[in-house]
Every structure is written in structure tokens, then in C-alpha cells.
Coordinates of C-alpha atoms in Angstrom, one line a residue:
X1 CA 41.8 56.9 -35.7
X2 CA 41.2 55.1 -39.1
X3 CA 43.6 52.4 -38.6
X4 CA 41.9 50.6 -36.1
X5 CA 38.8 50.0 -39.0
X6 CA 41.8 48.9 -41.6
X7 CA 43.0 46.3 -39.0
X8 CA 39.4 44.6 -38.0
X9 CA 38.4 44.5 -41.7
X10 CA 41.7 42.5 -42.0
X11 CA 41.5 40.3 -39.7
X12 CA 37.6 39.6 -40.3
X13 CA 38.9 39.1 -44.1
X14 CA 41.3 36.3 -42.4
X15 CA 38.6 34.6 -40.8
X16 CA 36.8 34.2 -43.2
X17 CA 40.0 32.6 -45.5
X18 CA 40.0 30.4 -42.4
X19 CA 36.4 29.0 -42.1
X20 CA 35.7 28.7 -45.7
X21 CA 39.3 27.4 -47.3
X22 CA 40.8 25.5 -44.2
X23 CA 37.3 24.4 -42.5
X24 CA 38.4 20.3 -42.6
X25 CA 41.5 21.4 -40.6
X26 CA 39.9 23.7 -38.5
X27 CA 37.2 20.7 -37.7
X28 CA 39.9 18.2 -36.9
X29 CA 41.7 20.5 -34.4
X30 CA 38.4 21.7 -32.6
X31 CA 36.6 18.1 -32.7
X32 CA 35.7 17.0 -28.7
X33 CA 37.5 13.6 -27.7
X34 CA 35.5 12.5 -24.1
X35 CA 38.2 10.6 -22.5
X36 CA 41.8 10.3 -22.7
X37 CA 41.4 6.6 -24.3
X38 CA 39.2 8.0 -27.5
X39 CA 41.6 10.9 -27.6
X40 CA 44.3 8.1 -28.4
X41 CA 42.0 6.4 -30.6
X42 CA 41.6 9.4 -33.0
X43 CA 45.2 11.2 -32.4
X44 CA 47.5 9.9 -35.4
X45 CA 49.9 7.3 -35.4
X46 CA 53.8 8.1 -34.7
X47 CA 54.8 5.2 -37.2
X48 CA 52.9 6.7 -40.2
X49 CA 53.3 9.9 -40.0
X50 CA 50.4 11.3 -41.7
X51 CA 46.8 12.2 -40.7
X52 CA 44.7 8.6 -41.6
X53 CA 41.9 11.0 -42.9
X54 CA 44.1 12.8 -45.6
X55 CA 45.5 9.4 -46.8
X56 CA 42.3 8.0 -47.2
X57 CA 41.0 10.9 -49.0
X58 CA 44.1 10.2 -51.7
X59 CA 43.6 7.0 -51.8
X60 CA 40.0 6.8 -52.8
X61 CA 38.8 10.3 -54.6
X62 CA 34.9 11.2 -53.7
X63 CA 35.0 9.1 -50.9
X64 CA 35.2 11.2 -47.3
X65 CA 37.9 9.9 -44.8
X66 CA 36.4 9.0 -41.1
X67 CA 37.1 7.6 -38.2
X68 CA 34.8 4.6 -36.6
X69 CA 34.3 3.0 -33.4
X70 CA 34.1 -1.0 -33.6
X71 CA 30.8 -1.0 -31.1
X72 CA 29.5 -4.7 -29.6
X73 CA 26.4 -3.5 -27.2
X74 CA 26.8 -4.9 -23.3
X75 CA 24.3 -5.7 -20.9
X76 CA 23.7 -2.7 -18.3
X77 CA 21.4 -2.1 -15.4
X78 CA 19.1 0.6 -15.9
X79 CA 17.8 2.4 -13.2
X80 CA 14.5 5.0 -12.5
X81 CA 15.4 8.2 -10.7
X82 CA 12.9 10.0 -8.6
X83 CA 13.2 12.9 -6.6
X84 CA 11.6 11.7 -2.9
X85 CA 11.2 12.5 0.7
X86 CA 11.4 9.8 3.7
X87 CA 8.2 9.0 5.9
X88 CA 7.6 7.7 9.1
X89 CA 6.3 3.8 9.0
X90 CA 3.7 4.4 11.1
X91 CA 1.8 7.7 13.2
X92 CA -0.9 7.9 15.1
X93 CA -2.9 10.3 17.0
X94 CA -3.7 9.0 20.4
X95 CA -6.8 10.8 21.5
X96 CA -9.2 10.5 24.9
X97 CA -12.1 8.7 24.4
X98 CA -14.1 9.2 27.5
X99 CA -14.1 12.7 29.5
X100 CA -11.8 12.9 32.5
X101 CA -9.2 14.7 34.4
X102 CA -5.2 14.2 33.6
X103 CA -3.9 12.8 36.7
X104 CA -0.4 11.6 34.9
X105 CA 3.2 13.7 34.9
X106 CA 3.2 14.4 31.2
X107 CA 6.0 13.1 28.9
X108 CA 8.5 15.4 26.8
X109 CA 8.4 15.2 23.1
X110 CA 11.3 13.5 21.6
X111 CA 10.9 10.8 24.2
X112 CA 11.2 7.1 22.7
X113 CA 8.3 5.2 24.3
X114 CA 7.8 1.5 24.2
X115 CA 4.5 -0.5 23.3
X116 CA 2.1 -0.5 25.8
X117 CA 3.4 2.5 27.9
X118 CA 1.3 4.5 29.6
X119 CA 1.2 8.5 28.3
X120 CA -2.0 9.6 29.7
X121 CA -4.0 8.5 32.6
X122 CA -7.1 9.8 33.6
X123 CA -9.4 10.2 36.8
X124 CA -11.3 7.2 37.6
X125 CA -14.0 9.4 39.0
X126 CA -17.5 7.3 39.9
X127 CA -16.3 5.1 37.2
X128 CA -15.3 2.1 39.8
X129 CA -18.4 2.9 41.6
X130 CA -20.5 2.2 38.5
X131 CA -18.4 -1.4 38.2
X132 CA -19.2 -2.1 41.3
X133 CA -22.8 -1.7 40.8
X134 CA -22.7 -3.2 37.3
X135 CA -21.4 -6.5 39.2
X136 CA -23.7 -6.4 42.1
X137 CA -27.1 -6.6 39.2
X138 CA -25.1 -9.3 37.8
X139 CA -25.0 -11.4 40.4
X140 CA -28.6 -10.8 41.1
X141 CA -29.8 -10.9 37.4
X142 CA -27.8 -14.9 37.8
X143 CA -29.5 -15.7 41.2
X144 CA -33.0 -15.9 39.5
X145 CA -32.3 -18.0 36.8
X146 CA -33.0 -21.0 39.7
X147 CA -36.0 -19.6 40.9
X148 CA -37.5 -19.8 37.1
X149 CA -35.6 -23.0 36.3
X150 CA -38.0 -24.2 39.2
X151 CA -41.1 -23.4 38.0
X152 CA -40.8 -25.3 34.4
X153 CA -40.9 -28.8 36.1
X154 CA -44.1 -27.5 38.3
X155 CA -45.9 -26.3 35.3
X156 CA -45.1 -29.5 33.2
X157 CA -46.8 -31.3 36.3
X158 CA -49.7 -29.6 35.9
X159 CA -49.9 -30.1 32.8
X160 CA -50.0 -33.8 32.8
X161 CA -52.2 -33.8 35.8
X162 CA -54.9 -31.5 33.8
X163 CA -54.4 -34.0 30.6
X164 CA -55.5 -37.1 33.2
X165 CA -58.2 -35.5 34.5
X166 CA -59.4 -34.8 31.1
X167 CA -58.7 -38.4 29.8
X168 CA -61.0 -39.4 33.0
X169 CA -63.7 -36.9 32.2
X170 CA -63.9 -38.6 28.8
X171 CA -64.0 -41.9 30.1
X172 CA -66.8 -41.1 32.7
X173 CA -68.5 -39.3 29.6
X174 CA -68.3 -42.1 27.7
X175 CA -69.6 -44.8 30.2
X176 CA -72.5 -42.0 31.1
X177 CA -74.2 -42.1 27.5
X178 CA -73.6 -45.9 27.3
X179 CA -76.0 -46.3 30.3
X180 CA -78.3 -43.3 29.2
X181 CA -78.8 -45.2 25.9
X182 CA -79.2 -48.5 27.9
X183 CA -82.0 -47.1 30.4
X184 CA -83.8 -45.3 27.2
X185 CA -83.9 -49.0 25.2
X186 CA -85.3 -50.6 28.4
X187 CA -87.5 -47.5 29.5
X188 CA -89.2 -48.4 25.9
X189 CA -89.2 -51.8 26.6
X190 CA -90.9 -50.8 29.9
X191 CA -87.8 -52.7 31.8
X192 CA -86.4 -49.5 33.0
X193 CA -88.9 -46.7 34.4
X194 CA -88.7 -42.9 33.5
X195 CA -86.7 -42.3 37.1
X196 CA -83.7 -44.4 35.8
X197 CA -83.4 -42.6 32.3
X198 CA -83.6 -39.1 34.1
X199 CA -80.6 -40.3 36.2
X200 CA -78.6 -41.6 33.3
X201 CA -78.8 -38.2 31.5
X202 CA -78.0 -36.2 34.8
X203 CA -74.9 -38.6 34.9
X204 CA -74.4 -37.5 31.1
X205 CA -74.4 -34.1 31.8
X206 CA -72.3 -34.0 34.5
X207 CA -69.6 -36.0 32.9
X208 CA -69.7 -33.1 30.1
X209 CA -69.2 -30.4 33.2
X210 CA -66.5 -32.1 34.1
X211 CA -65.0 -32.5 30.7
X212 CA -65.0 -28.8 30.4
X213 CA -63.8 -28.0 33.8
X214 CA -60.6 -30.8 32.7
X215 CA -60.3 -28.7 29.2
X216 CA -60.2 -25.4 31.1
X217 CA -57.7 -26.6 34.0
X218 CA -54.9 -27.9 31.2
X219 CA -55.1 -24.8 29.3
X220 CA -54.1 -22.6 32.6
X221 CA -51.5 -25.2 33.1
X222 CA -50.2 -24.7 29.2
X223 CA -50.3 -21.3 30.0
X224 CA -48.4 -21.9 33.2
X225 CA -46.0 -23.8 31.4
X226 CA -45.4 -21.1 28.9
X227 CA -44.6 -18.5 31.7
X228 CA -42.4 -20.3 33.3
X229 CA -40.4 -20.9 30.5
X230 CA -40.8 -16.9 29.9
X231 CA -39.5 -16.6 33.1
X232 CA -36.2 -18.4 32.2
X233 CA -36.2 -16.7 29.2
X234 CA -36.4 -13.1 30.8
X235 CA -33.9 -14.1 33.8
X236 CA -31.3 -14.9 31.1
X237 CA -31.8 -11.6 29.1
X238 CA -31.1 -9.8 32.6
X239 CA -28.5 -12.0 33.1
X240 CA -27.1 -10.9 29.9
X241 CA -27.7 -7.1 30.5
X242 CA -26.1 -7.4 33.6
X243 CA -22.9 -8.7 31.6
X244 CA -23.0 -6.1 29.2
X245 CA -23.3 -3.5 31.9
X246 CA -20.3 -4.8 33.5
X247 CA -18.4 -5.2 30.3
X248 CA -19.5 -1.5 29.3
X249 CA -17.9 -0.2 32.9
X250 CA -14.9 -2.4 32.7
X251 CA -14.3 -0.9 28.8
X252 CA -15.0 2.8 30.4
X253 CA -12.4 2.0 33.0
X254 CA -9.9 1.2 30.0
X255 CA -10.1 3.8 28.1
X256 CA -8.8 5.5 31.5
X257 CA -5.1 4.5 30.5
X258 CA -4.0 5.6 27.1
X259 CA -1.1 3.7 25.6
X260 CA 1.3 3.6 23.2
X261 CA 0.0 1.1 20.5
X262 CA 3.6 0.4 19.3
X263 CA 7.3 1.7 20.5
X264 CA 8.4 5.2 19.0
X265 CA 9.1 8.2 19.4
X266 CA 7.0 11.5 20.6
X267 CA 6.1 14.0 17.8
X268 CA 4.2 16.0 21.1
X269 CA 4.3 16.3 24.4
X270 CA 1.7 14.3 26.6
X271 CA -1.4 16.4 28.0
X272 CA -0.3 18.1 31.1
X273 CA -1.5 17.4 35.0
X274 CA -3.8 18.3 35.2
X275 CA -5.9 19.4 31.7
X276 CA -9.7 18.3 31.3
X277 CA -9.6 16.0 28.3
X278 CA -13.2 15.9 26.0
X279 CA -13.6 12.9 24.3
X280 CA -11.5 13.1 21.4
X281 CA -9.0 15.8 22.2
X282 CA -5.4 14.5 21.9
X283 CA -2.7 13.3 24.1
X284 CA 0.3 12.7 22.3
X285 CA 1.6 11.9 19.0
X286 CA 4.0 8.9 18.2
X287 CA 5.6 8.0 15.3
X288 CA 8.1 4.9 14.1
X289 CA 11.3 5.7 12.4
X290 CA 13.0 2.0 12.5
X291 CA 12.1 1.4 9.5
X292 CA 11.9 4.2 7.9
X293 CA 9.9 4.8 3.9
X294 CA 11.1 6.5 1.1
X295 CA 8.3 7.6 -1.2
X296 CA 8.7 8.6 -4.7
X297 CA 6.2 9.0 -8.0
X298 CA 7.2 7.7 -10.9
X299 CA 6.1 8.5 -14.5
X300 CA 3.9 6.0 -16.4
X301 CA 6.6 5.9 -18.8
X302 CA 8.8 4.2 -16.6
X303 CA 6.8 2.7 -14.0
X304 CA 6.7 -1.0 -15.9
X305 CA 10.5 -0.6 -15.1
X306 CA 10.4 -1.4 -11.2
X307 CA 9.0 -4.3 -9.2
X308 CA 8.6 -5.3 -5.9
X309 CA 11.4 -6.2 -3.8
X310 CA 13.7 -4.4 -6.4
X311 CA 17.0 -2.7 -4.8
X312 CA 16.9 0.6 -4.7
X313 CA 19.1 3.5 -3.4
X314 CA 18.6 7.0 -2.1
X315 CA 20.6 10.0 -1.9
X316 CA 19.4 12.8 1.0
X317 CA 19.7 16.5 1.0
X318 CA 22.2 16.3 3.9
X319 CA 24.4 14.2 1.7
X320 CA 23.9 11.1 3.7
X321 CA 23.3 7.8 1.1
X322 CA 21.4 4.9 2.1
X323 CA 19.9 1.7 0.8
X324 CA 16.3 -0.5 0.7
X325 CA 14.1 -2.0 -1.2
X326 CA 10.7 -1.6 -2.9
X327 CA 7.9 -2.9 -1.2
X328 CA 4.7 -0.9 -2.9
X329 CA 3.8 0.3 -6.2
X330 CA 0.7 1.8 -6.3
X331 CA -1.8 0.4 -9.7
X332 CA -3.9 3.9 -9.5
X333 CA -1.9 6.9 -10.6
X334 CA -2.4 10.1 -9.1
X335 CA -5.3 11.8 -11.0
X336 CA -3.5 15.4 -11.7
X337 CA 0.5 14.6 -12.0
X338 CA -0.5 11.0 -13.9
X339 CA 2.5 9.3 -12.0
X340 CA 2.8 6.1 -9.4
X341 CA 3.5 6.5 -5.7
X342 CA 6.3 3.7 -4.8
X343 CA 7.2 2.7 -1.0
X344 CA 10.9 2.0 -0.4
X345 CA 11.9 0.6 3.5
X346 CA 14.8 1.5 4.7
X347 CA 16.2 0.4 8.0
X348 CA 16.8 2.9 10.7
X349 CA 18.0 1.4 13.6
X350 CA 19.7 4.9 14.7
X351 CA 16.9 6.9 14.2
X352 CA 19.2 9.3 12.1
X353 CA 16.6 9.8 9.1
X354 CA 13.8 11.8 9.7
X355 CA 10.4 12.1 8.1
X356 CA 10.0 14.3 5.5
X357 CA 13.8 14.6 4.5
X358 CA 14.4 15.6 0.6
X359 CA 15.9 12.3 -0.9
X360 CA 17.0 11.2 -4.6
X361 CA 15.9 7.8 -5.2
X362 CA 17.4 5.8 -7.7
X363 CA 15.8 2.2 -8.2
X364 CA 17.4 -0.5 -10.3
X365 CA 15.5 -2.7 -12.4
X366 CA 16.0 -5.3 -15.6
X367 CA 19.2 -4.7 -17.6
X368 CA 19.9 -3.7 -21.2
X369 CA 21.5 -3.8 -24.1
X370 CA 23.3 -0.9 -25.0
X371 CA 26.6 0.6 -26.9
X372 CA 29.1 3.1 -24.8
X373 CA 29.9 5.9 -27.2
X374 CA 31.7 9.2 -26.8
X375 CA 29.3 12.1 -26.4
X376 CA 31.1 13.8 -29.6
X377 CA 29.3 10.7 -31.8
X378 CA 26.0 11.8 -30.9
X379 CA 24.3 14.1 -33.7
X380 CA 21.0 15.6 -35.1
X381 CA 19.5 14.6 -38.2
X382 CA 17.4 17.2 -40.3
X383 CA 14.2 16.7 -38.3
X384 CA 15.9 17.1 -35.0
X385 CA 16.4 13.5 -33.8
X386 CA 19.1 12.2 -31.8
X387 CA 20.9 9.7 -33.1
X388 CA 24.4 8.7 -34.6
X389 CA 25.8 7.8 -37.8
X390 CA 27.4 4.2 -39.2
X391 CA 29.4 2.5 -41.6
X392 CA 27.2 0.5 -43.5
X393 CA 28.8 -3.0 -45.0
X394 CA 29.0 -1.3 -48.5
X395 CA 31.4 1.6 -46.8
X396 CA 28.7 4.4 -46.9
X397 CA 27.3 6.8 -44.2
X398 CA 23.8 6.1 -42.7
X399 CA 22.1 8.1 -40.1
X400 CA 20.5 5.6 -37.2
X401 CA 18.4 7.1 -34.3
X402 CA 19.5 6.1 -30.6
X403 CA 17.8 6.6 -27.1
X404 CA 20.4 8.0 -24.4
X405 CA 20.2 5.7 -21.3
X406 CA 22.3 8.0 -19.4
X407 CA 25.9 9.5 -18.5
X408 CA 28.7 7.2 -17.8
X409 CA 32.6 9.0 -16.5
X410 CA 33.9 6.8 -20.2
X411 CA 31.0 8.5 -22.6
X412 CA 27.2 7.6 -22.9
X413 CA 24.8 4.7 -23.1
X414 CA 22.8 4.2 -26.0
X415 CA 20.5 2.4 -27.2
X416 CA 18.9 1.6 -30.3
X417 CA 22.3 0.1 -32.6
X418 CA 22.8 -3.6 -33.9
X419 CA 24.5 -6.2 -31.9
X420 CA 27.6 -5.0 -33.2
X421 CA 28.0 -1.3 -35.4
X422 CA 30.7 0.7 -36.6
X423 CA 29.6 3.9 -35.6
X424 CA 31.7 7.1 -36.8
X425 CA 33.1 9.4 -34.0
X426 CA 35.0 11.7 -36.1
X427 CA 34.2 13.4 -39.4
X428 CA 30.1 12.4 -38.7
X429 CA 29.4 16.2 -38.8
X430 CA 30.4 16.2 -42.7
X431 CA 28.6 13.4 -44.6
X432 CA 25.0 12.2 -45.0
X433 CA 23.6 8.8 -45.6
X434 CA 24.4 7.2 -48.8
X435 CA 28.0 9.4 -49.0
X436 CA 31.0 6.7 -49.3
X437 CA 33.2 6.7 -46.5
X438 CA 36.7 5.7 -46.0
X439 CA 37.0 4.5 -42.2
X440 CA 39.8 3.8 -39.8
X441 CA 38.2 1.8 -37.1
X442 CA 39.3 1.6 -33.4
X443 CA 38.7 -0.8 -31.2
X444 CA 35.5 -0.3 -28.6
X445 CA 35.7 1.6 -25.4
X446 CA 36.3 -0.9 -22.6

């Protein structure tokens, strides 16, 4: 029973030989090569024989044998991933909007309808009736416009016969006072007795009567005048009520026959034979699948990525992989998840995508400049940060932070290095910046 404590305290004892005496050994065995290619890179080489991190280390003493990648950074495409759903193009409720019985055999949903097909008729009723009657006011509303176009050119003759008469009163006015002043002169003279200046005044007077009468007589023809033209005026307004009745029974007639405003297909059967429709209750739903959108919300940290008309990709639930392009980005972000809604269209011509199918989206944009690594080369520095670590010109270790792009099947993308670094991939886990460094390079991963 006691020996199995005196064999775990050995081999614990032997462990701990291991990690602390033989730890740069251990390291090199254990260290993670990506890819058969870096795993060549670092393995050593059959024609020298020995490990090119132990002859380094003799070669130069406080320095720390590593091996370094040669990086030159290459143009990539990036791309924005979202997590989507498709969406119909278009949908639309077609309701009723007058009152009316169903007189149509309904349609099954799942029917493709085109434009302009009828999916619900209603009863007429007195509707035609009302037409009818609408047309008949018309044509009698129209039949007086003559009648009152008649009566202008009789008024305006009046008018100019009242405005002569007047212009003789005046006259006869006129010549009246000329001889009442005459016979007045001579009756003072005593040419002219008292008879003859009594006459002349009479004469005055009456041409004043008549002068009045004249004044009175082209005012009711003005006023004539003005009614016939009222009477125009009003004939035309019923003329154009008329129309509008008629255009108001023609509309009702109509909205009889409700169509489909564009081809698709039905999310819901028509109303039945039948069924009393209210004004507003629905007949059918249709919706347009060819083309088809793909919507997806993207961060604000990456929405400066993606522009219109940019390619774009999409990977569904079902496992099915299509292709579009974007042709919306939304410039007001959604007020509680802060991110952008973007429209993809995607053609559909089979009508195999549905709406509201799970997608992936993956939109390309602008490329970049970036270094492929092996994951191994990838580290922390004290703080946390992601980053690797290079072979400065003066052989020493320095710690540079990078931004992972993403995964590639070769290693990762990164970004963040010069044009061209020597980035360590092996023996990065055991130096810090400013330590000299012994490296053997390899050549980058094509």
C-alpha cells in the first residue's frame, strides 16, 4: 500500500527535473508548426546535422538562438460578415375598399399570379345603376350651358340700347335748358311772353324724367348682363358636378375588381364566394421572390468598409450559397443595437429562396495590406495585447502589436507590420524586447 506514494513522489520529482533543467528542449519538441510548409521551415537541416538554435547559441554567448520568418505584406480583400435573413422584394396587402359581396372562385395560396390579375371581384349591386344616373345629369347639366350662352348676347343688347336712350335723354336735356334760358332772356326783354318760358321748363323737366327713366333701364340691363353671365357660370359648375359624379361611380365600379399590382406569388388564399367584404378587410396577400433581398446590420465599426454595388456573398441555413450585390446602406443606425441595415439583391428566378431564411452574409470591400503568419507567431505582451515579435536591424527582439484580419487554411492575416519584417516564429515565447537574438530566417509563406 505504501509503494504506490514512493512511486508518484518519484515521478513528480522527475517532472520537475524535466520542466526546470530541460525546459528549452522540452519547448522545441512541443512548439505548434500550422502547416506542413512552416513545419519544414523550422525542422533542422539533414546536411548540418545539428539543431540551428544550439549552434547559434555557441556561437554567440548571451545571445538567444531563433528562428524568423522573412515577411513582405500582400494586398488581400477584406470582407464584413453578418449574420442575415432573405426578404421578399416586395408585399402587399390587397384589401377591399368599397363594401360588397365576393362573387369570384377564390385562388389557393402558393399560386403564382401575374400583374393585373384579377383575385377578388365583387358584386356590382346598384353600382351601374348609379352610373347610369350620374351620366344621364351629365348630359343634362351640358344641355344648358346653350340656353345661358344665349342669354349673354341679349343682355349685352340691352345694355347698349339703355346706354343710347340715355345718351338721347342727355341730348334732349341739354337742348331743353338751352331754350328755357333762351325764352327767360327774351321773356325779360318782353320778346317772349311768360306762356313760352313755362313751356321751356316743362320741356326741361321732362327731359330730366326721362334721363332718369334711361339711368334706371341700363342698370336692369347691367344687372341682366351680370345674370346671364351667372347663368353660364352656374351651368358649368353643374356641368362639372355632373363629371365628378360620373367619375366618382366609374371609380366605385373599379374598386369592384381587385388586382394583383405586380406578378407573385400568394402568401393567402383569396376571400371565398361568397364572404361580405367591409371596406378594408383583406383579400389576398402577394409577395415577389425574383429578386430576392438579403438584409444584414452591420457594426459602425465596420460599416465605412462596404459601398454600394459592392459583391457580396451569402451562405443559408439549408447549406445552399448564393451571390448579389449591395444596393442600400442605411445613414441612420438602429437606435438600440447602434448598427446599419444593408440590402443585398439576389436573383431568384426559381423561386428556391424564401423570405425569412437564416443567411451568413459575407460582403467584400477595399483590399489590404497584410502579412500571412503561422498562428504559433502570434503572442501576448504584459498588458494583454496581441501582437508578435521581430528582429530588429541591430539583431534584437522587439514586441510589435498586430490586428488579426482573419483565418486563412496556410496561417493568419495580420496587420499592423512594415512593408517587409522578420518576424520570429520559434523561440518568441523566451525573449523580450531589447534581448539579442541569433536568427535563422526562412523564406515567407507563399
Amino acid at each position: 500500500m505504501r509503494l504506490f506514494p514512493i512511486f508518484a513522489a518519484i515521478l513528480v520529482c522527475a517532472a520537475i527535473y524535466a520542466l526546470v533543467m530541460e525546459r528549452d528542449s522540452i519547448a522545441a519538441l512541443f512548439a505548434p508548426v500550422e502547416d506542413t510548409e512552416l513545419a519544414e521551415a523550422v525542422a533542422p537541416d539533414t546536411d548540418q546535422g545539428d539543431d540551428p538554435l544550439a549552434e547559434t547559441s555557441e556561437e554567440r554567448e548571451g545571445t538567444v538562438g531563433v528562428v524568423a520568418l522573412r515577411s513582405t505584406a500582400r494586398t488581400i480583400d477584406t470582407a464584413v460578415t453578418v449574420r442575415g435573413q432573405t426578404e421578399a422584394d416586395r408585399q402587399v396587402e390587397l384589401r377591399a375598399e368599397t363594401p360588397g359581396q365576393i362573387v369570384s372562385e377564390p385562388i389557393r395560396k402558393g399560386a403564382f399570379v401575374e400583374e393585373d390579375q384579377t383575385l377578388c371581384q365583387i358584386d356590382p349591386g346598384t353600382r351601374e345603376a348609379n352610373l347610369a344616373e350620374a351620366l344621364a345629369r351629365l348630359a343634362e347639366a351640358r344641355s344648358r350651358i346653350p340656353e345661358a350662352e344665349a342669354a349673354v348676347p341679349e343682355a349685352a343688347a340691352r345694355v347698349e340700347e339703355s346706354r343710347a336712350r340715355l345718351v338721347e335723354a342727355r341730348a334732349v336735356l341739354s337742348e331743353a335748358e338751352i331754350n328755357a334760358n333762351a325764352a327767360e332772356k327774351l321773356s325779360t326783354d318782353g320778346f317772349a311772353s311768360q306762356t313760352r318760358v313755362a313751356q321751356t321748363k316743362a320741356a326741361v323737366e321732362g327731359a330730366k324724367a326721362q334721363i332718369t327713366s334711361a339711368e334706371a333701364a341700363l342698370k336692369a340691363a347691367e344687372s341682366g348682363q351680370e345674370t346671364a353671365a351667372a347663368g353660364i357660370e352656374a351651368a358649368r359648375s353643374g356641368v362639372e358636378s355632373a363629371q365628378a359624379a360620373v367619375a366618382s361611380a366609374r371609380k366605385e365600379i373599379e374598386r369592384l375588381t381587385i388586382k394583383a399590382p405586380f406578378s407573385g406569388l400568394l402568401e393567402s388564399d383569396t376571400a371565398e364566394l361568397g364572404s361580405l367584404l367591409q371596406a378594408g378587410s383583406l383579400c389576398a396577400t402577394v409577395i415577389q421572390l425574383d429578386p430576392i433581398m438579403l438584409v444584414g446590420y452591420i457594426p459602425e465599426t465596420e460599416i465605412a468598409k462596404v459601398s454600394a454595388g459592392a459583391p457580396a456573398t451569402a451562405r443559408l441555413a439549408s447549406g445552399g450559397t448564393v451571390e448579389g450585390e449591395v444596393t442600400f446602406i442605411s445613414r441612420a443606425a438602429d437606435p438600440t443595437t447602434r448598427t446599419f441595415r444593408v440590402d443585398i439583391r439576389v436573383p431568384n428566378e426559381d423561386l428556391a429562396l424564401r423570405d425569412g431564411q437564416t443567411a451568413e452574409i459575407r460582403i467584400e470591400s477595399e483590399g489590404v495590406k497584410a502579412h500571412l503568419l503561422p498562428q504559433s507567431a502570434l503572442t501576448l505582451d504584459d498588458d494583454g495585447a496581441l501582437g508578435v515579435r521581430i528582429v530588429t536591424p541591430d539583431k534584437t527582439a522587439q514586441f510589435k502589436p498586430v490586428t488579426l484580419l482573419r483565418d486563412s487554411p496556410t496561417g493568419v492575416f495580420v496587420a499592423g507590420l512594415e512593408e517587409t519584417s522578420d518576424v520570429i516564429i520559434l523561440g518568441q515565447e523566451f525573449v523580450a524586447d531589447g534581448v539579442p537574438v541569433e536568427p535563422a530566417f526562412r523564406e515567407t509563406i507563399q
